[in-house]
Short mmCIF file of C-alpha atoms in Angstrom, two decimals:
data_model
loop_
_atom_site.label_atom_id
_atom_site.label_comp_id
_atom_site.label_asym_id
_atom_site.label_seq_id
_atom_site.Cartn_x
_atom_site.Cartn_y
_atom_site.Cartn_z
CA MET Y 17 122.51 85.41 80.98
CA GLU Y 18 120.66 83.35 82.80
CA THR Y 19 117.16 82.08 80.90
CA GLY Y 20 115.25 79.43 83.47
CA GLU Y 21 112.49 77.18 83.28
CA MET Y 22 109.35 78.79 84.00
CA GLY Y 23 108.58 78.72 80.15
CA LEU Y 24 107.11 81.03 78.32
CA ALA Y 25 103.28 80.17 79.17
CA VAL Y 26 103.86 80.66 82.70
CA HIS Y 27 105.53 84.36 82.07
CA GLY Y 28 102.18 85.37 79.75
CA ILE Y 29 100.06 84.33 83.01
CA LEU Y 30 102.32 86.16 84.94
CA PHE Y 31 101.97 89.17 82.44
CA ILE Y 32 98.24 88.85 82.34
CA ILE Y 33 97.66 89.14 85.73
CA LEU Y 34 99.92 92.19 86.44
CA PHE Y 35 97.74 93.36 83.14
CA LEU Y 36 94.47 92.98 84.60
CA MET Y 37 95.66 94.24 87.97
CA HIS Y 38 96.94 96.93 86.52
CA ALA Y 39 93.75 97.51 84.84
CA TRP Y 40 91.96 97.59 87.69
CA ALA Y 41 93.91 100.20 89.46
CA PHE Y 42 93.12 102.56 86.85
CA ARG Y 43 89.99 102.34 86.89
CA GLU Y 44 89.76 102.73 90.63
CA LYS Y 45 91.88 105.85 89.92
CA SER Y 46 94.89 104.28 91.62
CA LEU Y 47 97.34 103.56 89.22
CA LYS Y 48 99.85 106.02 90.44
CA PHE Y 49 101.01 107.88 94.16
CA PHE Y 50 102.43 110.18 92.03
CA SER Y 51 99.39 111.50 89.79
CA PRO Y 52 99.10 115.28 88.01
CA ALA Y 53 94.93 114.39 89.10
CA GLY Y 54 95.80 113.90 92.94
CA TRP Y 55 97.48 111.24 95.47
CA PRO Y 56 94.99 107.31 94.65
CA LYS Y 57 91.72 107.66 95.46
CA ASN Y 58 91.69 103.93 96.82
CA ILE Y 59 95.29 103.63 98.65
CA GLY Y 60 94.82 100.04 99.57
CA ILE Y 61 94.11 98.97 95.35
CA HIS Y 62 97.96 100.82 94.96
CA PHE Y 63 99.74 99.20 97.69
CA GLY Y 64 98.17 95.95 96.52
CA LEU Y 65 99.34 96.36 93.07
CA LEU Y 66 103.38 96.71 93.92
CA SER Y 67 102.71 94.23 96.18
CA ALA Y 68 101.77 91.86 93.55
CA GLY Y 69 104.18 92.65 91.21
CA ILE Y 70 106.60 91.49 93.74
CA LEU Y 71 105.29 88.82 94.99
CA LEU Y 72 104.04 87.52 90.95
CA TRP Y 73 107.38 88.70 89.14
CA GLY Y 74 110.40 88.56 92.37
CA ILE Y 75 109.70 86.75 95.42
CA TYR Y 76 107.69 83.56 92.96
CA PRO Y 77 110.29 83.36 90.54
CA VAL Y 78 113.13 83.65 93.13
CA TRP Y 79 111.67 80.85 94.67
CA TYR Y 80 111.27 78.57 91.22
CA HIS Y 81 114.59 79.43 90.18
CA GLY Y 82 116.40 79.43 93.88
CA LEU Y 83 118.76 82.06 95.51
CA SER Y 84 122.02 81.39 93.84
CA LYS Y 85 120.56 81.43 90.74
CA SER Y 86 118.27 83.91 91.32
CA PHE Y 87 121.77 85.73 92.72
CA ASN Y 88 123.70 85.13 89.53
CA LEU Y 89 120.50 86.86 87.32
CA LEU Y 90 120.60 89.87 89.36
CA PHE Y 91 124.73 90.65 90.09
CA GLY Y 92 126.60 88.20 88.06
CA GLU Y 93 129.46 85.96 88.74
CA GLU Y 94 132.24 88.48 87.28
CA GLY Y 95 131.83 92.20 88.10
CA ILE Y 96 131.71 94.45 84.66
CA SER Y 97 134.87 97.22 83.23
CA TRP Y 98 135.34 100.44 84.44
CA THR Y 99 134.07 101.38 80.99
CA TRP Y 100 130.83 99.91 81.55
CA THR Y 101 130.56 101.01 85.17
CA ILE Y 102 130.91 105.26 83.94
CA VAL Y 103 128.59 104.18 81.80
CA ILE Y 104 125.58 102.98 83.76
CA ILE Y 105 126.58 106.26 86.25
CA ALA Y 106 125.97 108.20 83.53
CA LEU Y 107 122.88 106.79 81.93
CA SER Y 108 121.35 106.79 85.51
CA GLY Y 109 122.70 110.20 86.01
CA LEU Y 110 120.92 111.13 82.55
CA ALA Y 111 118.02 109.18 83.60
CA PHE Y 112 117.33 110.73 87.29
CA PHE Y 113 117.51 114.41 84.80
CA ILE Y 114 114.60 113.02 82.50
CA GLY Y 115 112.59 112.22 85.31
CA LYS Y 116 113.09 115.61 87.16
CA ARG Y 117 112.49 117.30 83.87
CA GLN Y 118 109.14 115.51 83.72
CA ALA Y 119 108.08 116.38 87.02
CA LYS Y 120 108.67 119.93 86.63
CA LEU Y 121 106.32 119.98 83.30
CA VAL Y 122 103.70 118.40 85.07
CA ASP Y 123 100.60 120.66 85.58
CA PHE Y 124 98.64 121.02 88.77
CA SER Y 125 96.09 123.12 87.68
CA GLU Y 126 93.43 120.87 88.10
CA ALA Y 127 95.18 118.56 90.71
CA HIS Y 128 93.28 117.55 93.38
CA PHE Y 129 95.26 116.56 95.70
CA LEU Y 130 94.31 116.26 99.61
CA ARG Y 131 96.04 116.67 103.01
CA LYS Y 132 99.95 114.88 101.70
CA PRO Y 133 100.42 111.27 103.44
CA ALA Y 134 101.85 110.86 106.10
CA THR Y 135 105.57 110.17 105.84
CA LEU Y 136 105.32 106.93 107.14
CA ILE Y 137 103.33 105.97 104.30
CA LEU Y 138 105.72 107.71 101.74
CA ILE Y 139 108.79 105.88 103.63
CA ILE Y 140 106.44 102.39 103.33
CA TYR Y 141 105.98 103.66 99.54
CA PHE Y 142 109.20 104.38 98.49
CA LEU Y 143 110.44 101.04 99.97
CA ALA Y 144 107.62 99.37 98.46
CA ARG Y 145 108.66 101.09 94.97
CA ILE Y 146 112.39 100.44 94.75
CA ILE Y 147 111.76 96.55 95.44
CA PHE Y 148 108.74 96.80 92.93
CA LEU Y 149 111.01 98.24 90.58
CA ILE Y 150 113.91 95.82 91.07
CA ALA Y 151 111.04 92.68 90.88
CA TYR Y 152 110.29 94.10 87.75
CA GLU Y 153 113.75 94.46 85.97
CA MET Y 154 114.70 91.22 86.91
CA TRP Y 155 111.87 89.62 85.53
CA PHE Y 156 111.70 91.64 82.53
CA ARG Y 157 115.03 92.46 81.53
CA GLY Y 158 115.76 89.12 83.33
CA TRP Y 159 113.88 85.65 82.78
CA PHE Y 160 111.38 86.60 79.94
CA LEU Y 161 113.99 88.27 78.30
CA GLY Y 162 116.01 85.13 79.17
CA GLU Y 163 113.20 82.84 77.92
CA LEU Y 164 112.38 84.93 75.01
CA LEU Y 165 115.81 84.25 73.91
CA ALA Y 166 116.49 81.04 74.37
CA ASP Y 167 112.74 79.89 72.75
CA PHE Y 168 113.04 82.34 69.65
CA GLY Y 169 117.25 82.58 69.16
CA LYS Y 170 117.05 86.11 67.64
CA ILE Y 171 118.39 89.09 69.84
CA TRP Y 172 116.09 91.22 67.84
CA ILE Y 173 112.42 89.36 68.34
CA ALA Y 174 113.40 88.38 71.79
CA ILE Y 175 113.89 92.60 72.35
CA GLY Y 176 110.68 92.98 70.06
CA ILE Y 177 108.24 91.29 71.95
CA ASN Y 178 109.66 92.13 75.26
CA THR Y 179 109.58 95.62 74.55
CA ALA Y 180 106.45 95.80 72.81
CA LEU Y 181 104.95 93.94 76.65
CA TYR Y 182 106.76 96.44 78.27
CA SER Y 183 105.19 99.57 76.44
CA PHE Y 184 101.81 97.89 76.63
CA ILE Y 185 101.36 97.63 80.64
CA HIS Y 186 102.24 101.33 80.12
CA PHE Y 187 99.46 102.03 77.92
CA PHE Y 188 97.31 102.84 80.99
CA ALA Y 189 99.64 105.73 82.59
CA GLY Y 190 98.92 107.16 78.62
CA ARG Y 191 100.00 107.06 75.68
CA LYS Y 192 103.20 109.70 75.82
CA GLU Y 193 104.39 106.91 78.55
CA ALA Y 194 103.73 103.84 76.30
CA ILE Y 195 105.73 105.32 73.70
CA SER Y 196 109.02 107.02 75.29
CA ALA Y 197 108.74 103.21 77.20
CA ILE Y 198 109.64 101.63 73.52
CA PRO Y 199 113.25 103.27 73.37
CA PHE Y 200 113.80 103.40 76.98
CA GLY Y 201 112.65 99.33 77.00
CA ILE Y 202 115.27 98.93 74.44
CA ILE Y 203 118.26 100.21 76.01
CA LEU Y 204 117.64 98.24 78.97
CA CYS Y 205 117.60 95.23 76.61
CA LEU Y 206 120.29 95.63 75.32
CA LEU Y 207 122.37 96.18 78.13
CA ALA Y 208 120.93 93.19 80.21
CA ILE Y 209 122.05 91.10 77.34
CA GLU Y 210 125.77 92.71 76.82
CA LEU Y 211 126.38 92.49 80.41
CA GLN Y 212 124.62 89.31 81.39
CA VAL Y 213 123.18 91.43 84.34
CA VAL Y 214 120.30 92.39 85.55
CA TRP Y 215 120.69 95.51 88.23
CA PRO Y 216 122.17 97.86 86.02
CA ALA Y 217 118.45 97.77 84.45
CA ALA Y 218 117.21 98.18 87.53
CA VAL Y 219 119.57 100.77 89.46
CA ILE Y 220 118.56 103.09 85.61
CA HIS Y 221 115.01 102.49 86.24
CA LEU Y 222 115.35 103.09 90.11
CA PHE Y 223 116.88 106.83 88.59
CA LEU Y 224 114.65 107.68 86.01
CA SER Y 225 111.45 106.86 88.99
CA LEU Y 226 112.87 108.65 91.46
CA GLY Y 227 114.00 111.74 89.89
CA PHE Y 228 110.85 112.36 88.95
CA GLU Y 229 109.06 111.22 92.16
CA LEU Y 230 111.35 113.03 94.68
CA ASN Y 231 111.29 116.31 92.87
CA PHE Y 232 107.13 116.05 92.31
CA ILE Y 233 106.99 115.85 96.53
CA LEU Y 234 109.37 119.19 96.16
CA ARG Y 235 107.09 120.52 93.69
CA LEU Y 236 104.22 120.26 95.76
CA ASN Y 237 105.89 121.27 98.87
CA ASN Y 238 107.59 124.59 97.50
CA ASP Y 239 104.08 125.56 95.70
CA ASN Y 240 102.51 124.91 98.23
CA ILE Y 241 99.78 122.78 95.94
CA SER Y 242 99.06 119.93 98.82
CA ARG Y 243 95.87 120.88 100.55
#
């Protein structure tokens, strides 16, 4: 796995900045685009959070390390086996099912949804969300995890620190989500280390997110909750 040369201090600064932005978005009730409480109170803050994640966890590391090294981190120099391809497809399907199930369990009884955002806004959101999650995984399960492995030399220490921070940044989404982030984060770290590429983690995370958000929209439309 590509380790990079940014150093843990720089990674720590990048994490703190994004953590503080998550805290700000949470305080302004704009952390999530799809929330049982309703749409983001300030959609600009939410898109600002996505943009910051893309810039700090995506564009900046790619600029620092170069396109070639970044491409190798994401896709690797060689393909993966058919066995692992099947495993990734299965895990992606499971992640989508879990996301879909969580959307069905959302309690809309106290939701306050105004008119649904324009279709263009939704399209821009999903495009930004996809890019954000790719940048997110390239940093968490790529550059940062690689740096931890290089500095500490022990897999479980690296995974432990990585997953702890991954869970910590989910704190604002609620205790349940922060706890569920622990096993999910461990699985993605193990995949990245075993396969030496990041794209499987990104794909699985995308399917989990889309499973929830697409079915969230379907529930809003079918149940006529938006108002």
